[in-house]
C-alpha cells in the first residue's frame, strides 16, 4: 500500500506496530521482517538473543542507580 500523504506516514506505521500478525500489516517490508523474527526458528532465536542482551544491559544499569 502506498502512502499518498507524508503527514499520514506515522499513522501508517502505527497501524503496523499494533498488529499482532504480520499478515495484517500494510508495509510488506516490515511484515516480512516481523514474520521472520516471530515465525521462523532462526528469527525467534535471534530475537531471544537480542532480548537476553537487552535484559542483561538493563540489570547492569540498575546496579549503578
Phi, psi and omega in degrees: 000128180272144177264118182277322184250117183297336179289343178269000181303314178301322179293323178301312180287324179300322176303311183294322181293337180267354180286138177274335181239140179299329181296339181271353183282151179272323181276111186291327179294313177297319180299319179297318180292317178298317179301316178299310184290333183259337190242342179261150180301314180297318180295318179296317178298319179297316180295322177298316178298318179298315182291324177296318178295318178300314180297320179298315179297320179294319178298319178297317179298320181293333178298328186264004179268000000 
